[in-house]
Tab-separated table of C-alpha atoms in Angstrom:
chain	number	residue	atom	x	y	z
A	1	MET	CA	78.675	120.143	-24.275
A	2	VAL	CA	78.257	122.245	-21.094
A	3	LEU	CA	76.913	125.144	-23.154
A	4	LEU	CA	74.436	122.856	-24.896
A	5	LEU	CA	73.266	121.467	-21.525
A	6	LEU	CA	72.768	124.997	-20.233
A	7	VAL	CA	70.692	125.973	-23.242
A	8	LEU	CA	68.584	122.824	-22.828
A	9	LEU	CA	68.219	123.489	-19.123
A	10	VAL	CA	66.881	126.998	-19.718
A	11	SER	CA	64.602	125.986	-22.582
A	12	ASN	CA	63.280	122.765	-21.064
A	13	PRO	CA	64.229	121.970	-17.467
A	14	SER	CA	62.773	118.455	-17.699
A	15	PHE	CA	65.481	117.545	-20.201
A	16	LEU	CA	68.047	117.266	-17.439
A	17	LYS	CA	66.057	114.967	-15.188
A	18	PRO	CA	68.248	112.026	-13.947
A	19	GLY	CA	66.068	109.481	-15.742
A	20	ASN	CA	66.389	111.288	-19.066
A	21	LEU	CA	70.143	111.694	-18.616
A	22	MET	CA	70.516	107.982	-17.889
A	23	ASP	CA	68.477	107.203	-21.025
A	24	ILE	CA	70.828	109.387	-23.077
A	25	LEU	CA	73.854	107.615	-21.600
A	26	LEU	CA	72.328	104.231	-22.317
A	27	SER	CA	71.567	105.249	-25.899
A	28	THR	CA	75.184	106.224	-26.463
A	29	VAL	CA	76.708	102.930	-25.317
A	30	THR	CA	77.026	101.405	-28.818
A	31	VAL	CA	78.478	104.522	-30.398
A	32	GLY	CA	80.723	105.098	-27.393
A	33	ILE	CA	82.304	101.641	-27.640
A	34	LEU	CA	82.766	101.928	-31.439
A	35	ALA	CA	84.282	105.424	-30.914
A	36	LEU	CA	86.797	103.859	-28.506
A	37	GLY	CA	87.771	101.531	-31.299
A	38	GLU	CA	88.289	104.439	-33.694
A	39	VAL	CA	90.658	106.309	-31.310
A	40	GLY	CA	93.693	104.066	-31.724
A	41	VAL	CA	93.096	103.719	-35.475
A	42	ILE	CA	92.861	107.485	-36.055
A	43	VAL	CA	95.868	108.161	-33.816
A	44	THR	CA	97.975	106.069	-36.220
A	45	LYS	CA	96.631	108.274	-39.124
A	46	GLY	CA	94.226	105.527	-40.212
A	47	ILE	CA	90.433	105.231	-40.302
A	48	ASP	CA	87.987	102.374	-40.015
A	49	LEU	CA	84.862	102.876	-42.117
A	50	SER	CA	83.733	99.279	-41.530
A	51	ILE	CA	83.491	99.229	-37.739
A	52	GLY	CA	79.691	99.604	-37.757
A	53	ALA	CA	79.264	96.911	-40.357
A	54	ALA	CA	81.561	94.605	-38.413
A	55	MET	CA	79.292	95.204	-35.422
A	56	GLY	CA	76.338	94.283	-37.592
A	57	ILE	CA	77.951	90.973	-38.561
A	58	VAL	CA	78.507	90.230	-34.889
A	59	THR	CA	74.803	90.846	-34.069
A	60	LEU	CA	73.882	88.442	-36.844
A	61	VAL	CA	76.263	85.677	-35.621
A	62	VAL	CA	75.257	86.167	-32.014
A	63	GLY	CA	71.566	86.123	-32.827
A	64	GLU	CA	71.743	83.034	-35.028
A	65	ALA	CA	73.949	81.147	-32.552
A	66	ALA	CA	71.596	81.991	-29.642
A	67	LEU	CA	68.573	80.823	-31.706
A	68	ALA	CA	70.460	77.583	-32.497
A	69	GLY	CA	70.688	76.886	-28.760
A	70	TRP	CA	74.406	77.536	-28.136
A	71	PRO	CA	75.394	78.204	-24.498
A	72	ILE	CA	75.405	81.981	-23.870
A	73	TRP	CA	79.062	82.078	-22.902
A	74	LEU	CA	79.917	80.453	-26.235
A	75	VAL	CA	77.589	82.855	-28.076
A	76	VAL	CA	79.350	85.847	-26.500
A	77	LEU	CA	82.802	84.377	-27.147
A	78	GLY	CA	81.862	83.711	-30.762
A	79	GLY	CA	80.698	87.293	-31.220
A	80	LEU	CA	83.944	88.687	-29.836
A	81	ILE	CA	86.026	86.384	-32.047
A	82	VAL	CA	84.094	87.387	-35.160
A	83	GLY	CA	84.656	91.078	-34.351
A	84	ALA	CA	88.350	90.501	-33.677
A	85	VAL	CA	88.747	88.575	-36.980
A	86	ALA	CA	87.029	91.393	-38.875
A	87	GLY	CA	89.379	93.930	-37.308
A	88	ALA	CA	92.437	91.730	-37.883
A	89	LEU	CA	91.519	91.397	-41.558
A	90	ASN	CA	91.628	95.179	-41.945
A	91	GLY	CA	94.814	95.322	-39.915
A	92	VAL	CA	96.657	92.770	-42.086
A	93	MET	CA	95.744	94.502	-45.342
A	94	ILE	CA	96.733	97.934	-44.017
A	95	SER	CA	99.830	97.162	-41.967
A	96	LEU	CA	101.309	94.217	-43.874
A	97	VAL	CA	100.089	94.676	-47.451
A	98	LYS	CA	100.347	98.518	-47.105
A	99	LEU	CA	96.965	99.278	-48.647
A	100	PRO	CA	95.306	102.650	-47.884
A	101	PRO	CA	93.043	102.388	-44.785
A	102	ILE	CA	90.134	104.236	-46.418
A	103	ILE	CA	90.132	101.850	-49.432
A	104	VAL	CA	90.467	98.686	-47.299
A	105	THR	CA	87.754	99.540	-44.771
A	106	LEU	CA	85.423	100.903	-47.461
A	107	GLY	CA	85.776	97.517	-49.191
A	108	THR	CA	85.170	95.477	-46.045
A	109	LEU	CA	82.203	97.737	-45.259
A	110	SER	CA	80.622	96.651	-48.522
A	111	VAL	CA	81.554	93.014	-48.010
A	112	TYR	CA	80.099	92.875	-44.460
A	113	SER	CA	76.919	94.741	-45.484
A	114	GLY	CA	76.433	92.353	-48.463
A	115	ILE	CA	76.948	89.302	-46.235
A	116	MET	CA	74.261	90.633	-43.848
A	117	TYR	CA	71.679	90.799	-46.619
A	118	VAL	CA	72.649	87.446	-48.219
A	119	VAL	CA	72.700	85.446	-44.978
A	120	THR	CA	69.463	86.931	-43.558
A	121	ASN	CA	67.698	87.128	-46.910
A	122	GLY	CA	66.554	90.579	-45.816
A	123	GLN	CA	64.829	89.193	-42.695
A	124	TRP	CA	65.231	90.321	-39.099
A	125	VAL	CA	66.883	88.078	-36.483
A	126	GLN	CA	64.524	88.253	-33.485
A	127	ASN	CA	62.603	86.153	-30.876
A	128	LEU	CA	65.887	85.646	-29.039
A	129	PRO	CA	66.227	83.497	-25.888
A	130	SER	CA	65.828	85.230	-22.529
A	131	GLN	CA	69.351	84.289	-21.439
A	132	LEU	CA	70.784	86.502	-24.181
A	133	LEU	CA	68.375	89.388	-23.490
A	134	ALA	CA	69.338	89.288	-19.805
A	135	LEU	CA	72.847	90.483	-20.796
A	136	GLY	CA	71.357	93.747	-22.071
A	137	SER	CA	68.994	94.410	-19.175
A	138	PHE	CA	70.951	93.642	-16.001
A	139	LYS	CA	71.789	96.425	-13.530
A	140	LEU	CA	74.483	96.904	-10.916
A	141	TRP	CA	72.707	99.007	-8.275
A	142	PHE	CA	71.335	101.925	-10.351
A	143	LEU	CA	73.820	101.514	-13.224
A	144	PRO	CA	72.576	99.667	-16.353
A	145	GLY	CA	74.852	96.795	-17.398
A	146	PRO	CA	75.673	98.198	-20.868
A	147	VAL	CA	76.769	101.495	-19.340
A	148	LEU	CA	78.979	99.581	-16.895
A	149	ILE	CA	80.602	97.669	-19.771
A	150	LEU	CA	81.166	100.935	-21.657
A	151	LEU	CA	82.948	102.335	-18.613
A	152	LEU	CA	85.096	99.195	-18.282
A	153	CYS	CA	86.064	99.425	-21.978
A	154	LEU	CA	86.925	103.077	-21.436
A	155	LEU	CA	89.082	102.329	-18.411
A	156	VAL	CA	90.993	99.444	-20.063
A	157	LEU	CA	91.687	101.402	-23.290
A	158	ALA	CA	92.653	104.583	-21.392
A	159	VAL	CA	95.189	102.655	-19.254
A	160	PHE	CA	96.498	100.766	-22.320
A	161	LEU	CA	97.054	103.944	-24.375
A	162	ARG	CA	98.506	106.044	-21.593
A	163	TYR	CA	100.479	103.706	-19.383
A	164	THR	CA	101.794	100.876	-21.593
A	165	VAL	CA	104.792	100.877	-23.853
A	166	THR	CA	102.725	99.634	-26.789
A	167	GLY	CA	100.217	102.396	-26.232
A	168	ARG	CA	102.943	105.023	-26.350
A	169	TYR	CA	104.285	103.443	-29.543
A	170	ILE	CA	100.846	103.953	-31.132
A	171	TYR	CA	101.124	107.719	-30.483
A	172	ALA	CA	104.732	107.688	-31.670
A	173	ILE	CA	103.749	106.147	-35.010
A	174	GLY	CA	100.982	108.726	-35.403
A	175	ASN	CA	103.241	111.647	-34.597
A	176	ASN	CA	106.195	110.698	-36.825
A	177	ALA	CA	106.323	107.218	-38.389
A	178	ASP	CA	109.849	107.749	-39.764
A	179	ALA	CA	111.276	108.788	-36.410
A	180	ALA	CA	109.485	105.859	-34.732
A	181	ARG	CA	111.025	103.382	-37.187
A	182	LEU	CA	114.471	104.861	-36.613
A	183	ALA	CA	113.915	104.424	-32.878
A	184	GLY	CA	113.359	100.712	-33.429
A	185	ILE	CA	109.574	100.611	-33.198
A	186	ARG	CA	108.074	97.808	-35.312
A	187	GLU	CA	105.578	99.802	-37.384
A	188	THR	CA	103.725	96.797	-38.906
A	189	ARG	CA	102.783	95.357	-35.538
A	190	ILE	CA	101.883	98.714	-33.988
A	191	VAL	CA	99.652	99.740	-36.926
A	192	PHE	CA	97.958	96.298	-36.945
A	193	LEU	CA	97.054	96.381	-33.266
A	194	PRO	CA	94.535	99.334	-33.267
A	195	TYR	CA	92.506	97.611	-36.006
A	196	LEU	CA	92.423	94.406	-34.001
A	197	ILE	CA	91.255	96.357	-30.952
A	198	ALA	CA	88.627	98.164	-33.058
A	199	GLY	CA	87.312	94.789	-34.265
A	200	LEU	CA	87.225	93.418	-30.751
A	201	LEU	CA	85.311	96.460	-29.518
A	202	ALA	CA	82.935	96.061	-32.453
A	203	GLY	CA	82.348	92.575	-31.098
A	204	VAL	CA	81.567	93.933	-27.631
A	205	ALA	CA	79.216	96.544	-29.099
A	206	GLY	CA	77.483	93.924	-31.297
A	207	VAL	CA	76.810	91.587	-28.334
A	208	LEU	CA	75.426	94.423	-26.242
A	209	TYR	CA	73.355	95.860	-29.105
A	210	ILE	CA	71.445	92.670	-29.847
A	211	ALA	CA	71.176	91.741	-26.139
A	212	TYR	CA	69.708	95.190	-25.316
A	213	ASN	CA	67.449	95.670	-28.391
A	214	GLY	CA	66.502	92.073	-28.922
A	215	PHE	CA	66.883	92.031	-32.633
A	216	SER	CA	69.258	92.476	-35.583
A	217	THR	CA	68.351	93.707	-39.072
A	218	PRO	CA	70.299	93.434	-42.339
A	219	SER	CA	71.256	97.069	-41.981
A	220	THR	CA	72.261	97.039	-38.310
A	221	GLY	CA	75.385	99.086	-37.713
A	222	ALA	CA	75.572	100.504	-41.245
A	223	ASP	CA	74.759	104.024	-40.024
A	224	LEU	CA	77.049	103.947	-37.039
A	225	ASN	CA	80.399	104.353	-38.870
A	226	LEU	CA	80.078	108.117	-39.236
A	227	GLU	CA	78.763	108.467	-35.639
A	228	ALA	CA	81.719	106.566	-34.210
A	229	ILE	CA	84.239	108.618	-36.184
A	230	ALA	CA	82.439	111.849	-35.307
A	231	ALA	CA	82.418	110.993	-31.599
A	232	ALA	CA	86.179	110.295	-31.628
A	233	VAL	CA	86.959	113.499	-33.505
A	234	ILE	CA	84.631	115.623	-31.365
A	235	GLY	CA	86.410	114.192	-28.312
A	236	GLY	CA	89.745	115.556	-29.478
A	237	THR	CA	91.203	112.761	-31.617
A	238	ASN	CA	93.289	114.461	-34.272
A	239	VAL	CA	92.352	113.312	-37.761
A	240	PHE	CA	96.002	113.825	-38.770
A	241	GLY	CA	97.200	111.347	-36.154
A	242	GLY	CA	99.243	111.460	-32.968
A	243	ARG	CA	96.624	112.748	-30.531
A	244	GLY	CA	93.438	111.408	-28.950
A	245	THR	CA	92.063	109.920	-25.761
A	246	ALA	CA	89.550	107.211	-24.798
A	247	LEU	CA	87.747	109.561	-22.420
A	248	GLY	CA	87.396	112.219	-25.121
A	249	ALA	CA	85.796	109.637	-27.496
A	250	VAL	CA	83.194	108.641	-24.962
A	251	LEU	CA	82.413	112.289	-24.109
A	252	GLY	CA	82.044	112.889	-27.843
A	253	ALA	CA	79.534	110.023	-28.053
A	254	VAL	CA	77.588	111.510	-25.144
A	255	LEU	CA	77.521	114.914	-26.872
A	256	LEU	CA	76.092	113.285	-30.011
A	257	GLY	CA	73.506	111.586	-27.844
A	258	ILE	CA	72.540	114.944	-26.297
A	259	ILE	CA	72.257	116.510	-29.762
A	260	THR	CA	69.980	113.686	-30.918
A	261	GLU	CA	67.731	114.100	-27.864
A	262	ALA	CA	67.753	117.874	-28.283
A	263	LEU	CA	66.450	117.453	-31.855
A	264	VAL	CA	63.559	115.408	-30.497
A	265	PHE	CA	62.856	117.999	-27.796
A	266	PHE	CA	62.800	120.814	-30.307
A	267	HIS	CA	60.708	118.713	-32.777
A	268	LEU	CA	63.338	118.946	-35.501
A	269	PRO	CA	63.610	116.222	-38.219
A	270	ALA	CA	66.078	113.400	-37.357
A	271	VAL	CA	67.846	114.037	-40.695
A	272	TRP	CA	69.434	117.092	-39.040
A	273	ASN	CA	71.324	114.718	-36.785
A	274	GLU	CA	73.428	113.399	-39.667
A	275	ALA	CA	73.928	116.918	-40.959
A	276	ALA	CA	75.155	117.972	-37.474
A	277	GLU	CA	77.603	115.042	-37.366
A	278	GLY	CA	79.025	115.843	-40.781
A	279	LEU	CA	79.317	119.529	-39.898
A	280	ILE	CA	81.101	118.735	-36.635
A	281	ILE	CA	83.631	116.524	-38.449
A	282	LEU	CA	84.300	119.276	-41.038
A	283	VAL	CA	84.831	121.886	-38.291
A	284	ALA	CA	87.150	119.548	-36.403
A	285	VAL	CA	89.224	118.786	-39.531
A	286	ILE	CA	89.508	122.443	-40.436
A	287	SER	CA	90.433	123.374	-36.848
A	288	ASP	CA	93.168	120.679	-36.678
A	289	SER	CA	94.504	121.635	-40.097
A	290	THR	CA	94.652	125.343	-39.115
A	291	LEU	CA	96.325	124.496	-35.820
A	292	ILE	CA	98.965	122.314	-37.461
A	293	ARG	CA	99.670	125.006	-40.048
A	294	LYS	CA	100.189	127.632	-37.341
A	295	VAL	CA	102.494	125.306	-35.376
A	296	ASN	CA	104.573	124.600	-38.481
A	297	MET	CA	104.742	128.369	-39.277
A	298	GLY	CA	105.889	129.028	-35.697
A	299	ARG	CA	108.654	126.456	-36.034
A	300	GLY	CA	109.714	127.954	-39.329
């Protein structure tokens, strides 16, 4: 990321102006929060392909509830509950029913996307009340509210993963599930929890998304699944489980934001953004696989 910033600084010094950097940070809030949700899931050797679609469902519920005149605190609470339920649904099918994570979340991705189109009939949810929009535009001194909430989510998840017993159990399950079970760790509960957290964070991201942008479309969130996974992987989350940090996921999201802005600065088509994300994931997977193979050979 530092190298990319240096290249941009040399080629276009205006890129690194404080205002532009703050805009980049603000644009990465949604992906950053979703990437935080992916960290715990991937650490347990799982994956959540539905996190963006779950966020989309939350934007729909929040928008419709706000238009119906619900109190804002109840609108926000409802959005968080919907996100948590979506995550819990994945968690139950994966941890309790023992279904493969990629199949479960691919299925719920389709279900959530279908619900979005059926409920909205292909129409946008917009013309939202000012009380809801205020949640996406408030500032604390110079710091935009959504960025502040991203940092709070980062802090809470980082402390949870690093300093709590349950957080350490999540890493233990990802490193060696058999050894963790023999040590008395309840695998079902520990595998369920990261999906619940991912859903809750999708709820947070959904509330912030519609409050900041002021609308929700039937396809909102559908293109954010890959970005969230890419951000987590770029930030050092091992796709084979057992390793990953909340800070790394947010830094990965910032790097993706910088790449997106760089494409605009260099007048390159936006389609290259998705190609770059896919390439980064492939490089990360190959690197992790090579590293694990070398470690195993060293032990042998």
